[in-house]
XYZ file of C-alpha atoms in Angstrom:
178
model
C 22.656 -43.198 95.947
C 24.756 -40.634 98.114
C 26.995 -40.242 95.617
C 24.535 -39.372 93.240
C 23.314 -36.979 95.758
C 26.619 -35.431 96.442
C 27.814 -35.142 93.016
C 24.116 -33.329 92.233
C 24.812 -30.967 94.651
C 28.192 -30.266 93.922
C 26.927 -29.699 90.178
C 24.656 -27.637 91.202
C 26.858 -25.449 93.113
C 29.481 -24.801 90.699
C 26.821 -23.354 88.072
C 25.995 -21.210 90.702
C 28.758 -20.272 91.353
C 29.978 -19.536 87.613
C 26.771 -17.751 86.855
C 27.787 -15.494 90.250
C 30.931 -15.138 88.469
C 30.089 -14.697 85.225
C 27.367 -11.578 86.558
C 30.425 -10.217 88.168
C 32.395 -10.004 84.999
C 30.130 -8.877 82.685
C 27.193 -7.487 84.900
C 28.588 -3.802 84.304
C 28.653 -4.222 80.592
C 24.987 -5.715 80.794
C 23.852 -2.448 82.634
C 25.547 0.094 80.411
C 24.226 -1.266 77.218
C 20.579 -1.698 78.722
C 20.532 2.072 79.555
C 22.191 2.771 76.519
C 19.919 0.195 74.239
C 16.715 1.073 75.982
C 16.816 3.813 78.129
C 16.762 6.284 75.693
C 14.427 5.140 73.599
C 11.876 4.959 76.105
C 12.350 8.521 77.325
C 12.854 10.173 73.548
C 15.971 11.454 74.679
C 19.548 10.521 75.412
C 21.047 9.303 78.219
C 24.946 9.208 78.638
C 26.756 8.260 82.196
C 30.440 8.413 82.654
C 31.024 5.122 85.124
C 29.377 2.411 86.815
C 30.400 -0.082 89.859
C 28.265 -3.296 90.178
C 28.697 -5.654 92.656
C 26.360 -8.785 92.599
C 27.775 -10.520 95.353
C 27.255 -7.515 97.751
C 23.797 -6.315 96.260
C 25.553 -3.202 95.564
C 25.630 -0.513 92.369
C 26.298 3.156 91.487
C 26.289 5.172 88.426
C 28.014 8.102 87.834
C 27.926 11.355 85.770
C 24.463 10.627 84.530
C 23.310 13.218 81.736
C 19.535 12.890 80.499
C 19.157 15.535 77.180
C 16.297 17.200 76.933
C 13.443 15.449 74.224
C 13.286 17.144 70.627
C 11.677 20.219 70.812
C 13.789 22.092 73.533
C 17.148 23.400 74.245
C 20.518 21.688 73.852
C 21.070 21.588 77.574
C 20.165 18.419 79.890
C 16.805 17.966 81.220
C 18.770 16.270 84.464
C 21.842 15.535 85.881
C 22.754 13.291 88.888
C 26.904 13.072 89.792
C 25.861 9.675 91.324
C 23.498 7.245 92.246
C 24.385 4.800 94.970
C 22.137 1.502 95.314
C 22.301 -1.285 98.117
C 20.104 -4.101 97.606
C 19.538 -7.813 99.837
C 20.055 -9.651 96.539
C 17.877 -12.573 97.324
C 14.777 -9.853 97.390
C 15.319 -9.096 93.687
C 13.629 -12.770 93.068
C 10.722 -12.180 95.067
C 7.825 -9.633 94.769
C 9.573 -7.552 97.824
C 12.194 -5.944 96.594
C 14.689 -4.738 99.703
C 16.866 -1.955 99.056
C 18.563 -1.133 102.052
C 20.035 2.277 100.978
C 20.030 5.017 97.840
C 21.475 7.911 97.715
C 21.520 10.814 95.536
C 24.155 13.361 95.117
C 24.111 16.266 93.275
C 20.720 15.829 91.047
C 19.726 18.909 89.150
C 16.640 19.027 87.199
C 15.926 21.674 84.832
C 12.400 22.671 84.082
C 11.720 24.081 80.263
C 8.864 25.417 78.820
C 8.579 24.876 75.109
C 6.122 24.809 72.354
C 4.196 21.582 73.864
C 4.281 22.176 77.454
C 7.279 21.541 79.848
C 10.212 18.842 78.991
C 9.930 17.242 82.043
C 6.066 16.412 81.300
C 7.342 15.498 77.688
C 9.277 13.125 78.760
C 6.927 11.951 81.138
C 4.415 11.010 78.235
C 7.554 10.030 76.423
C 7.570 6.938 78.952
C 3.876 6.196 79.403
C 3.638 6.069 75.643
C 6.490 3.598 75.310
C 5.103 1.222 77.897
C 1.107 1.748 77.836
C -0.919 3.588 79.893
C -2.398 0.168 81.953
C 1.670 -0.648 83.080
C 2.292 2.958 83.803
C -0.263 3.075 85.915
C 1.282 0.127 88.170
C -0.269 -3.307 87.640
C 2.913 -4.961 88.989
C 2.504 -6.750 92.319
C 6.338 -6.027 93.024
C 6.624 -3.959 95.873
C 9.223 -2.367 97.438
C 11.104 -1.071 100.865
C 13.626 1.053 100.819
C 15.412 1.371 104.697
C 17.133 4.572 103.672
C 16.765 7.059 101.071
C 18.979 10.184 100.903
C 19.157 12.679 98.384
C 22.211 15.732 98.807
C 22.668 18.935 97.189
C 19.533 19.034 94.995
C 19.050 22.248 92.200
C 15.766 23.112 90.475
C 16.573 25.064 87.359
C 13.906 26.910 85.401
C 15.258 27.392 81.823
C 13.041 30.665 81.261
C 15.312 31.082 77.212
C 12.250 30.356 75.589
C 10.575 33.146 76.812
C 12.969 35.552 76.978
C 14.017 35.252 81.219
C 17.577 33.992 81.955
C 17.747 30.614 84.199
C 16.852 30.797 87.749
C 18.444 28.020 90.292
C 17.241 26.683 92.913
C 18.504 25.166 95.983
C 16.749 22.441 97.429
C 17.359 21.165 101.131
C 19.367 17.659 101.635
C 16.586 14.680 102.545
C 17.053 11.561 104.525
């Protein structure tokens, strides 16, 4: 019977432990291809990001170099850039409906406001999403909640693209946050 027992929970403990490592290896891969797969379909517009760490075992990711275009209808130029996004998570909190995140930071986000034929690209995209998942879910049904210990977000710029009317962009600085 302890045997049994033993070799159960050895069993048990090496799945674990080659699903840990199999997250490890191909977690990153797994991420970029969900952005890539369906990120930009749900915002109408593409999304491109030039690296990604992702560590399961520490609760930890970042992305870097994120570019989000603009939706169809507006300029060539990105609606929003971020140099990187920095995430630290309790990992166990991602199975329950408290999600922990114990730090993000962003650096270097610039978000450029556009006025076009159909209103601003930033609202465009935002209907982009709440058409792609339904008004009821975009209105947050989910019982998922979640506390975040730290949030920072460093050297923030607000661009107005003022080409379609005939104004040249104006920048913005906006203050660091913690």
């Amino acid at each position: 019977m302890k045997r049994g027992l033993v070799i159960g929970v050895v069993f048990v403990v090496l799945v674990l432990a080659g699903g840990v490592f199999w997250l490890s290896v191909h977690g990153s891969t797994l991420i970029r291809d969900a952005v890539h797969d369906h990120g930009s379909p749900v915002l109408g517009a593409e999304i491109r990001f030039a690296g990604l760490e992702f560590s399961p075992l520490a609760g930890t990711a970042a992305i870097e170099g994120i570019e989000i275009g603009n939706p169809e209808g507006f300029s060539d130029a990105d609606a929003a850039r971020v140099a990187r996004v920095a995430l630290a998570v309790d990992p166990l909190s991602l199975f329950s409906d408290r999600v922990h995140i114990r730090d993000l930071t962003i650096s270097e986000p610039e978000l450029r406001v556009e006025p076009g034929a159909e209103g601003l690209n930033l609202d465009r995209l935002r209907r982009n999403v709440a058409a792609f998942v339904g008004e009821d879910t975009a209105a947050g049904s989910s019982d998922t909640h979640l506390r975040i210990d730290r949030l920072a977000i460093r050297d923030a710029r607000l661009v107005v693209g003022g080409g379609a009317i005939g104004f040249s962009d104006q920048a913005l600085a906006v203050p660091d946050l913690t």
